[in-house]
Amino acid sequence: MWENFFVIFRNRIEPILSQSLAFATLTTASLIFTTLSLSFKADAQTLTVNNTEVTNYAQSVLAMEPKRQQAFEEIKKLIGGKEIPKIVCNDPKSMSSLPNKAKDIAVEYCNHSQKIVEDHGLSIDRFNQITLEIQNNNALKKEVYNTLLRIQNAPKPKFGDPNAR
């Protein structure tokens, strides 16, 4: 189930996410910026994540998806029938087996994703903390999952709508 983040989504995002795609989106987020050097104590501490952070996290994950799909397709073409390795943005070694052009695509995707996270009001460290907490906290995982669905099901403002942001 914890495949590399380029493999999890193979279909295009439809205007409304299905429940399984929302779960896959959440799974992808759990892999994108996982910080290997973060060390949390093994005690039962629970990270407090407020509603704004949950929304910002979900919006970040959804905003990353189109570029992730594009990067996956480009890398897949470059490496042919070979398996795409698990790519972790903050682990350059995870990209070492890729051809140079594919590495460039992966790095560009990672840089783009980092900007998206920051543009949605989260630091990379905070995004990583939430990602790790989601893996261990079913209540938070469900909250993010429901937020992903809510965002996708929200009516889209029409062009020229004075009420649009």
mmCIF file with all atom_site columns, C-alpha atoms in Angstrom:
data_model
loop_
_atom_site.group_PDB
_atom_site.id
_atom_site.type_symbol
_atom_site.label_atom_id
_atom_site.label_alt_id
_atom_site.label_comp_id
_atom_site.label_asym_id
_atom_site.label_entity_id
_atom_site.label_seq_id
_atom_site.pdbx_PDB_ins_code
_atom_site.Cartn_x
_atom_site.Cartn_y
_atom_site.Cartn_z
_atom_site.occupancy
_atom_site.B_iso_or_equiv
_atom_site.pdbx_formal_charge
_atom_site.auth_seq_id
_atom_site.auth_comp_id
_atom_site.auth_asym_id
_atom_site.auth_atom_id
_atom_site.pdbx_PDB_model_num
ATOM 1   C CA . MET A 1 1   ? 0.000   0.000  0.000   1.00 0.00 ? 1   MET A CA 1
ATOM 2   C CA . TRP A 1 2   ? 2.832   2.438  0.699   1.00 0.00 ? 2   TRP A CA 1
ATOM 3   C CA . GLU A 1 3   ? 4.027   2.635  -2.892  1.00 0.00 ? 3   GLU A CA 1
ATOM 4   C CA . ASN A 1 4   ? 6.192   5.438  -4.165  1.00 0.00 ? 4   ASN A CA 1
ATOM 5   C CA . PHE A 1 5   ? 4.281   8.639  -4.535  1.00 0.00 ? 5   PHE A CA 1
ATOM 6   C CA . PHE A 1 6   ? 4.582   8.706  -8.298  1.00 0.00 ? 6   PHE A CA 1
ATOM 7   C CA . VAL A 1 7   ? 2.688   5.419  -8.592  1.00 0.00 ? 7   VAL A CA 1
ATOM 8   C CA . ILE A 1 8   ? -0.283  5.917  -6.312  1.00 0.00 ? 8   ILE A CA 1
ATOM 9   C CA . PHE A 1 9   ? -2.358  8.070  -8.674  1.00 0.00 ? 9   PHE A CA 1
ATOM 10  C CA . ARG A 1 10  ? -2.620  6.847  -12.215 1.00 0.00 ? 10  ARG A CA 1
ATOM 11  C CA . ASN A 1 11  ? -5.949  8.413  -13.153 1.00 0.00 ? 11  ASN A CA 1
ATOM 12  C CA . ARG A 1 12  ? -6.724  12.067 -13.661 1.00 0.00 ? 12  ARG A CA 1
ATOM 13  C CA . ILE A 1 13  ? -8.464  13.979 -10.890 1.00 0.00 ? 13  ILE A CA 1
ATOM 14  C CA . GLU A 1 14  ? -12.110 14.336 -11.785 1.00 0.00 ? 14  GLU A CA 1
ATOM 15  C CA . PRO A 1 15  ? -14.008 17.430 -10.668 1.00 0.00 ? 15  PRO A CA 1
ATOM 16  C CA . ILE A 1 16  ? -15.184 15.452 -7.656  1.00 0.00 ? 16  ILE A CA 1
ATOM 17  C CA . LEU A 1 17  ? -12.840 13.018 -5.937  1.00 0.00 ? 17  LEU A CA 1
ATOM 18  C CA . SER A 1 18  ? -14.099 9.550  -5.282  1.00 0.00 ? 18  SER A CA 1
ATOM 19  C CA . GLN A 1 19  ? -13.570 8.262  -1.773  1.00 0.00 ? 19  GLN A CA 1
ATOM 20  C CA . SER A 1 20  ? -10.791 5.943  -2.897  1.00 0.00 ? 20  SER A CA 1
ATOM 21  C CA . LEU A 1 21  ? -8.969  8.764  -4.673  1.00 0.00 ? 21  LEU A CA 1
ATOM 22  C CA . ALA A 1 22  ? -9.222  10.929 -1.579  1.00 0.00 ? 22  ALA A CA 1
ATOM 23  C CA . PHE A 1 23  ? -7.622  8.119  0.396   1.00 0.00 ? 23  PHE A CA 1
ATOM 24  C CA . ALA A 1 24  ? -4.923  7.740  -2.257  1.00 0.00 ? 24  ALA A CA 1
ATOM 25  C CA . THR A 1 25  ? -4.301  11.488 -2.152  1.00 0.00 ? 25  THR A CA 1
ATOM 26  C CA . LEU A 1 26  ? -3.850  11.255 1.585   1.00 0.00 ? 26  LEU A CA 1
ATOM 27  C CA . THR A 1 27  ? -1.524  8.283  1.138   1.00 0.00 ? 27  THR A CA 1
ATOM 28  C CA . THR A 1 28  ? 0.539   10.255 -1.364  1.00 0.00 ? 28  THR A CA 1
ATOM 29  C CA . ALA A 1 29  ? 0.904   13.115 1.075   1.00 0.00 ? 29  ALA A CA 1
ATOM 30  C CA . SER A 1 30  ? 2.176   10.664 3.612   1.00 0.00 ? 30  SER A CA 1
ATOM 31  C CA . LEU A 1 31  ? 5.121   9.934  1.347   1.00 0.00 ? 31  LEU A CA 1
ATOM 32  C CA . ILE A 1 32  ? 5.949   13.218 -0.326  1.00 0.00 ? 32  ILE A CA 1
ATOM 33  C CA . PHE A 1 33  ? 7.921   15.041 2.318   1.00 0.00 ? 33  PHE A CA 1
ATOM 34  C CA . THR A 1 34  ? 8.502   12.385 4.938   1.00 0.00 ? 34  THR A CA 1
ATOM 35  C CA . THR A 1 35  ? 11.491  13.614 6.861   1.00 0.00 ? 35  THR A CA 1
ATOM 36  C CA . LEU A 1 36  ? 13.758  10.727 7.645   1.00 0.00 ? 36  LEU A CA 1
ATOM 37  C CA . SER A 1 37  ? 15.726  12.725 10.168  1.00 0.00 ? 37  SER A CA 1
ATOM 38  C CA . LEU A 1 38  ? 12.718  13.713 12.264  1.00 0.00 ? 38  LEU A CA 1
ATOM 39  C CA . SER A 1 39  ? 12.836  11.765 15.467  1.00 0.00 ? 39  SER A CA 1
ATOM 40  C CA . PHE A 1 40  ? 9.781   11.762 17.630  1.00 0.00 ? 40  PHE A CA 1
ATOM 41  C CA . LYS A 1 41  ? 9.865   10.269 21.068  1.00 0.00 ? 41  LYS A CA 1
ATOM 42  C CA . ALA A 1 42  ? 8.203   6.891  21.317  1.00 0.00 ? 42  ALA A CA 1
ATOM 43  C CA . ASP A 1 43  ? 5.884   8.065  24.045  1.00 0.00 ? 43  ASP A CA 1
ATOM 44  C CA . ALA A 1 44  ? 2.217   8.667  23.399  1.00 0.00 ? 44  ALA A CA 1
ATOM 45  C CA . GLN A 1 45  ? 2.480   12.327 22.450  1.00 0.00 ? 45  GLN A CA 1
ATOM 46  C CA . THR A 1 46  ? -0.120  13.482 19.969  1.00 0.00 ? 46  THR A CA 1
ATOM 47  C CA . LEU A 1 47  ? 0.510   16.395 17.660  1.00 0.00 ? 47  LEU A CA 1
ATOM 48  C CA . THR A 1 48  ? -2.153  19.085 17.871  1.00 0.00 ? 48  THR A CA 1
ATOM 49  C CA . VAL A 1 49  ? -3.296  20.090 14.404  1.00 0.00 ? 49  VAL A CA 1
ATOM 50  C CA . ASN A 1 50  ? -5.898  22.834 14.136  1.00 0.00 ? 50  ASN A CA 1
ATOM 51  C CA . ASN A 1 51  ? -8.674  23.060 11.525  1.00 0.00 ? 51  ASN A CA 1
ATOM 52  C CA . THR A 1 52  ? -6.830  25.679 9.486   1.00 0.00 ? 52  THR A CA 1
ATOM 53  C CA . GLU A 1 53  ? -3.765  23.450 9.263   1.00 0.00 ? 53  GLU A CA 1
ATOM 54  C CA . VAL A 1 54  ? -5.897  20.471 8.213   1.00 0.00 ? 54  VAL A CA 1
ATOM 55  C CA . THR A 1 55  ? -7.465  22.557 5.445   1.00 0.00 ? 55  THR A CA 1
ATOM 56  C CA . ASN A 1 56  ? -4.096  23.967 4.348   1.00 0.00 ? 56  ASN A CA 1
ATOM 57  C CA . TYR A 1 57  ? -2.614  20.471 4.346   1.00 0.00 ? 57  TYR A CA 1
ATOM 58  C CA . ALA A 1 58  ? -5.468  19.067 2.242   1.00 0.00 ? 58  ALA A CA 1
ATOM 59  C CA . GLN A 1 59  ? -5.326  21.994 -0.195  1.00 0.00 ? 59  GLN A CA 1
ATOM 60  C CA . SER A 1 60  ? -1.577  21.482 -0.557  1.00 0.00 ? 60  SER A CA 1
ATOM 61  C CA . VAL A 1 61  ? -1.971  17.806 -1.352  1.00 0.00 ? 61  VAL A CA 1
ATOM 62  C CA . LEU A 1 62  ? -4.688  18.478 -3.918  1.00 0.00 ? 62  LEU A CA 1
ATOM 63  C CA . ALA A 1 63  ? -2.675  21.260 -5.555  1.00 0.00 ? 63  ALA A CA 1
ATOM 64  C CA . MET A 1 64  ? 0.344   18.949 -5.925  1.00 0.00 ? 64  MET A CA 1
ATOM 65  C CA . GLU A 1 65  ? -1.558  16.215 -7.732  1.00 0.00 ? 65  GLU A CA 1
ATOM 66  C CA . PRO A 1 66  ? -1.644  17.503 -11.345 1.00 0.00 ? 66  PRO A CA 1
ATOM 67  C CA . LYS A 1 67  ? 2.110   18.153 -11.368 1.00 0.00 ? 67  LYS A CA 1
ATOM 68  C CA . ARG A 1 68  ? 2.720   14.758 -9.736  1.00 0.00 ? 68  ARG A CA 1
ATOM 69  C CA . GLN A 1 69  ? 0.756   13.019 -12.465 1.00 0.00 ? 69  GLN A CA 1
ATOM 70  C CA . GLN A 1 70  ? 2.666   14.912 -15.131 1.00 0.00 ? 70  GLN A CA 1
ATOM 71  C CA . ALA A 1 71  ? 6.030   14.085 -13.541 1.00 0.00 ? 71  ALA A CA 1
ATOM 72  C CA . PHE A 1 72  ? 5.055   10.418 -13.224 1.00 0.00 ? 72  PHE A CA 1
ATOM 73  C CA . GLU A 1 73  ? 4.105   10.189 -16.901 1.00 0.00 ? 73  GLU A CA 1
ATOM 74  C CA . GLU A 1 74  ? 7.297   11.931 -18.047 1.00 0.00 ? 74  GLU A CA 1
ATOM 75  C CA . ILE A 1 75  ? 9.528   9.739  -15.877 1.00 0.00 ? 75  ILE A CA 1
ATOM 76  C CA . LYS A 1 76  ? 7.656   6.616  -16.982 1.00 0.00 ? 76  LYS A CA 1
ATOM 77  C CA . LYS A 1 77  ? 8.351   7.490  -20.641 1.00 0.00 ? 77  LYS A CA 1
ATOM 78  C CA . LEU A 1 78  ? 12.029  8.122  -19.919 1.00 0.00 ? 78  LEU A CA 1
ATOM 79  C CA . ILE A 1 79  ? 12.699  4.878  -18.079 1.00 0.00 ? 79  ILE A CA 1
ATOM 80  C CA . GLY A 1 80  ? 10.531  2.656  -20.255 1.00 0.00 ? 80  GLY A CA 1
ATOM 81  C CA . GLY A 1 81  ? 9.445   -0.589 -18.665 1.00 0.00 ? 81  GLY A CA 1
ATOM 82  C CA . LYS A 1 82  ? 11.616  -0.229 -15.575 1.00 0.00 ? 82  LYS A CA 1
ATOM 83  C CA . GLU A 1 83  ? 9.995   0.189  -12.185 1.00 0.00 ? 83  GLU A CA 1
ATOM 84  C CA . ILE A 1 84  ? 9.943   3.770  -10.917 1.00 0.00 ? 84  ILE A CA 1
ATOM 85  C CA . PRO A 1 85  ? 11.756  3.845  -7.574  1.00 0.00 ? 85  PRO A CA 1
ATOM 86  C CA . LYS A 1 86  ? 10.209  5.289  -4.428  1.00 0.00 ? 86  LYS A CA 1
ATOM 87  C CA . ILE A 1 87  ? 11.070  8.977  -4.605  1.00 0.00 ? 87  ILE A CA 1
ATOM 88  C CA . VAL A 1 88  ? 11.300  10.981 -1.383  1.00 0.00 ? 88  VAL A CA 1
ATOM 89  C CA . CYS A 1 89  ? 11.803  14.696 -1.978  1.00 0.00 ? 89  CYS A CA 1
ATOM 90  C CA . ASN A 1 90  ? 14.209  15.280 0.892   1.00 0.00 ? 90  ASN A CA 1
ATOM 91  C CA . ASP A 1 91  ? 16.288  12.169 0.161   1.00 0.00 ? 91  ASP A CA 1
ATOM 92  C CA . PRO A 1 92  ? 18.522  12.714 -2.896  1.00 0.00 ? 92  PRO A CA 1
ATOM 93  C CA . LYS A 1 93  ? 19.571  9.051  -2.721  1.00 0.00 ? 93  LYS A CA 1
ATOM 94  C CA . SER A 1 94  ? 16.011  8.041  -3.585  1.00 0.00 ? 94  SER A CA 1
ATOM 95  C CA . MET A 1 95  ? 16.530  9.594  -7.033  1.00 0.00 ? 95  MET A CA 1
ATOM 96  C CA . SER A 1 96  ? 20.021  8.226  -7.651  1.00 0.00 ? 96  SER A CA 1
ATOM 97  C CA . SER A 1 97  ? 18.884  5.340  -9.860  1.00 0.00 ? 97  SER A CA 1
ATOM 98  C CA . LEU A 1 98  ? 16.995  7.652  -12.215 1.00 0.00 ? 98  LEU A CA 1
ATOM 99  C CA . PRO A 1 99  ? 18.512  8.880  -15.492 1.00 0.00 ? 99  PRO A CA 1
ATOM 100 C CA . ASN A 1 100 ? 19.576  12.541 -15.337 1.00 0.00 ? 100 ASN A CA 1
ATOM 101 C CA . LYS A 1 101 ? 16.541  13.871 -17.231 1.00 0.00 ? 101 LYS A CA 1
ATOM 102 C CA . ALA A 1 102 ? 14.200  11.904 -14.941 1.00 0.00 ? 102 ALA A CA 1
ATOM 103 C CA . LYS A 1 103 ? 16.072  13.230 -11.881 1.00 0.00 ? 103 LYS A CA 1
ATOM 104 C CA . ASP A 1 104 ? 15.556  16.759 -13.174 1.00 0.00 ? 104 ASP A CA 1
ATOM 105 C CA . ILE A 1 105 ? 11.822  16.107 -13.488 1.00 0.00 ? 105 ILE A CA 1
ATOM 106 C CA . ALA A 1 106 ? 11.643  14.670 -9.960  1.00 0.00 ? 106 ALA A CA 1
ATOM 107 C CA . VAL A 1 107 ? 13.603  17.588 -8.495  1.00 0.00 ? 107 VAL A CA 1
ATOM 108 C CA . GLU A 1 108 ? 11.393  20.082 -10.333 1.00 0.00 ? 108 GLU A CA 1
ATOM 109 C CA . TYR A 1 109 ? 8.314   18.329 -8.949  1.00 0.00 ? 109 TYR A CA 1
ATOM 110 C CA . CYS A 1 110 ? 9.734   18.393 -5.417  1.00 0.00 ? 110 CYS A CA 1
ATOM 111 C CA . ASN A 1 111 ? 10.600  22.093 -5.658  1.00 0.00 ? 111 ASN A CA 1
ATOM 112 C CA . HIS A 1 112 ? 7.134   22.841 -7.030  1.00 0.00 ? 112 HIS A CA 1
ATOM 113 C CA . SER A 1 113 ? 5.511   20.829 -4.226  1.00 0.00 ? 113 SER A CA 1
ATOM 114 C CA . GLN A 1 114 ? 7.524   22.663 -1.584  1.00 0.00 ? 114 GLN A CA 1
ATOM 115 C CA . LYS A 1 115 ? 6.341   25.994 -2.973  1.00 0.00 ? 115 LYS A CA 1
ATOM 116 C CA . ILE A 1 116 ? 2.737   24.769 -2.951  1.00 0.00 ? 116 ILE A CA 1
ATOM 117 C CA . VAL A 1 117 ? 3.011   23.758 0.708   1.00 0.00 ? 117 VAL A CA 1
ATOM 118 C CA . GLU A 1 118 ? 4.483   27.138 1.648   1.00 0.00 ? 118 GLU A CA 1
ATOM 119 C CA . ASP A 1 119 ? 1.905   29.008 -0.470  1.00 0.00 ? 119 ASP A CA 1
ATOM 120 C CA . HIS A 1 120 ? -0.802  27.226 1.531   1.00 0.00 ? 120 HIS A CA 1
ATOM 121 C CA . GLY A 1 121 ? 0.550   28.571 4.810   1.00 0.00 ? 121 GLY A CA 1
ATOM 122 C CA . LEU A 1 122 ? 2.551   25.597 6.070   1.00 0.00 ? 122 LEU A CA 1
ATOM 123 C CA . SER A 1 123 ? 6.274   25.213 6.529   1.00 0.00 ? 123 SER A CA 1
ATOM 124 C CA . ILE A 1 124 ? 7.833   22.037 5.170   1.00 0.00 ? 124 ILE A CA 1
ATOM 125 C CA . ASP A 1 125 ? 8.637   20.999 8.737   1.00 0.00 ? 125 ASP A CA 1
ATOM 126 C CA . ARG A 1 126 ? 4.999   21.434 9.766   1.00 0.00 ? 126 ARG A CA 1
ATOM 127 C CA . PHE A 1 127 ? 3.772   19.594 6.669   1.00 0.00 ? 127 PHE A CA 1
ATOM 128 C CA . ASN A 1 128 ? 6.142   16.736 7.539   1.00 0.00 ? 128 ASN A CA 1
ATOM 129 C CA . GLN A 1 129 ? 4.970   16.687 11.161  1.00 0.00 ? 129 GLN A CA 1
ATOM 130 C CA . ILE A 1 130 ? 1.347   16.456 10.053  1.00 0.00 ? 130 ILE A CA 1
ATOM 131 C CA . THR A 1 131 ? 2.250   13.758 7.522   1.00 0.00 ? 131 THR A CA 1
ATOM 132 C CA . LEU A 1 132 ? 3.907   11.661 10.204  1.00 0.00 ? 132 LEU A CA 1
ATOM 133 C CA . GLU A 1 133 ? 1.033   12.214 12.621  1.00 0.00 ? 133 GLU A CA 1
ATOM 134 C CA . ILE A 1 134 ? -1.504  11.096 10.004  1.00 0.00 ? 134 ILE A CA 1
ATOM 135 C CA . GLN A 1 135 ? 0.304   7.763  9.776   1.00 0.00 ? 135 GLN A CA 1
ATOM 136 C CA . ASN A 1 136 ? -0.216  7.162  13.504  1.00 0.00 ? 136 ASN A CA 1
ATOM 137 C CA . ASN A 1 137 ? -3.440  9.024  14.284  1.00 0.00 ? 137 ASN A CA 1
ATOM 138 C CA . ASN A 1 138 ? -6.613  7.616  12.732  1.00 0.00 ? 138 ASN A CA 1
ATOM 139 C CA . ALA A 1 139 ? -8.745  10.534 13.920  1.00 0.00 ? 139 ALA A CA 1
ATOM 140 C CA . LEU A 1 140 ? -6.478  13.025 12.135  1.00 0.00 ? 140 LEU A CA 1
ATOM 141 C CA . LYS A 1 141 ? -6.322  10.795 9.052   1.00 0.00 ? 141 LYS A CA 1
ATOM 142 C CA . LYS A 1 142 ? -10.134 10.752 8.938   1.00 0.00 ? 142 LYS A CA 1
ATOM 143 C CA . GLU A 1 143 ? -10.299 14.529 9.430   1.00 0.00 ? 143 GLU A CA 1
ATOM 144 C CA . VAL A 1 144 ? -7.894  15.148 6.539   1.00 0.00 ? 144 VAL A CA 1
ATOM 145 C CA . TYR A 1 145 ? -9.728  12.590 4.393   1.00 0.00 ? 145 TYR A CA 1
ATOM 146 C CA . ASN A 1 146 ? -13.078 14.310 5.046   1.00 0.00 ? 146 ASN A CA 1
ATOM 147 C CA . THR A 1 147 ? -11.507 17.697 4.320   1.00 0.00 ? 147 THR A CA 1
ATOM 148 C CA . LEU A 1 148 ? -10.204 16.414 0.982   1.00 0.00 ? 148 LEU A CA 1
ATOM 149 C CA . LEU A 1 149 ? -13.718 15.281 0.084   1.00 0.00 ? 149 LEU A CA 1
ATOM 150 C CA . ARG A 1 150 ? -15.274 18.562 1.270   1.00 0.00 ? 150 ARG A CA 1
ATOM 151 C CA . ILE A 1 151 ? -12.849 20.636 -0.802  1.00 0.00 ? 151 ILE A CA 1
ATOM 152 C CA . GLN A 1 152 ? -13.447 18.536 -3.898  1.00 0.00 ? 152 GLN A CA 1
ATOM 153 C CA . ASN A 1 153 ? -17.229 18.644 -3.485  1.00 0.00 ? 153 ASN A CA 1
ATOM 154 C CA . ALA A 1 154 ? -17.351 22.410 -2.918  1.00 0.00 ? 154 ALA A CA 1
ATOM 155 C CA . PRO A 1 155 ? -19.003 24.274 -5.803  1.00 0.00 ? 155 PRO A CA 1
ATOM 156 C CA . LYS A 1 156 ? -16.475 26.017 -8.002  1.00 0.00 ? 156 LYS A CA 1
ATOM 157 C CA . PRO A 1 157 ? -17.033 29.778 -8.406  1.00 0.00 ? 157 PRO A CA 1
ATOM 158 C CA . LYS A 1 158 ? -17.895 30.872 -11.920 1.00 0.00 ? 158 LYS A CA 1
ATOM 159 C CA . PHE A 1 159 ? -15.573 33.209 -13.785 1.00 0.00 ? 159 PHE A CA 1
ATOM 160 C CA . GLY A 1 160 ? -16.416 36.814 -12.987 1.00 0.00 ? 160 GLY A CA 1
ATOM 161 C CA . ASP A 1 161 ? -18.337 35.900 -9.819  1.00 0.00 ? 161 ASP A CA 1
ATOM 162 C CA . PRO A 1 162 ? -17.868 38.855 -7.426  1.00 0.00 ? 162 PRO A CA 1
ATOM 163 C CA . ASN A 1 163 ? -18.072 36.418 -4.487  1.00 0.00 ? 163 ASN A CA 1
ATOM 164 C CA . ALA A 1 164 ? -15.104 34.374 -5.741  1.00 0.00 ? 164 ALA A CA 1
ATOM 165 C CA . ARG A 1 165 ? -11.841 34.733 -3.868  1.00 0.00 ? 165 ARG A CA 1
#
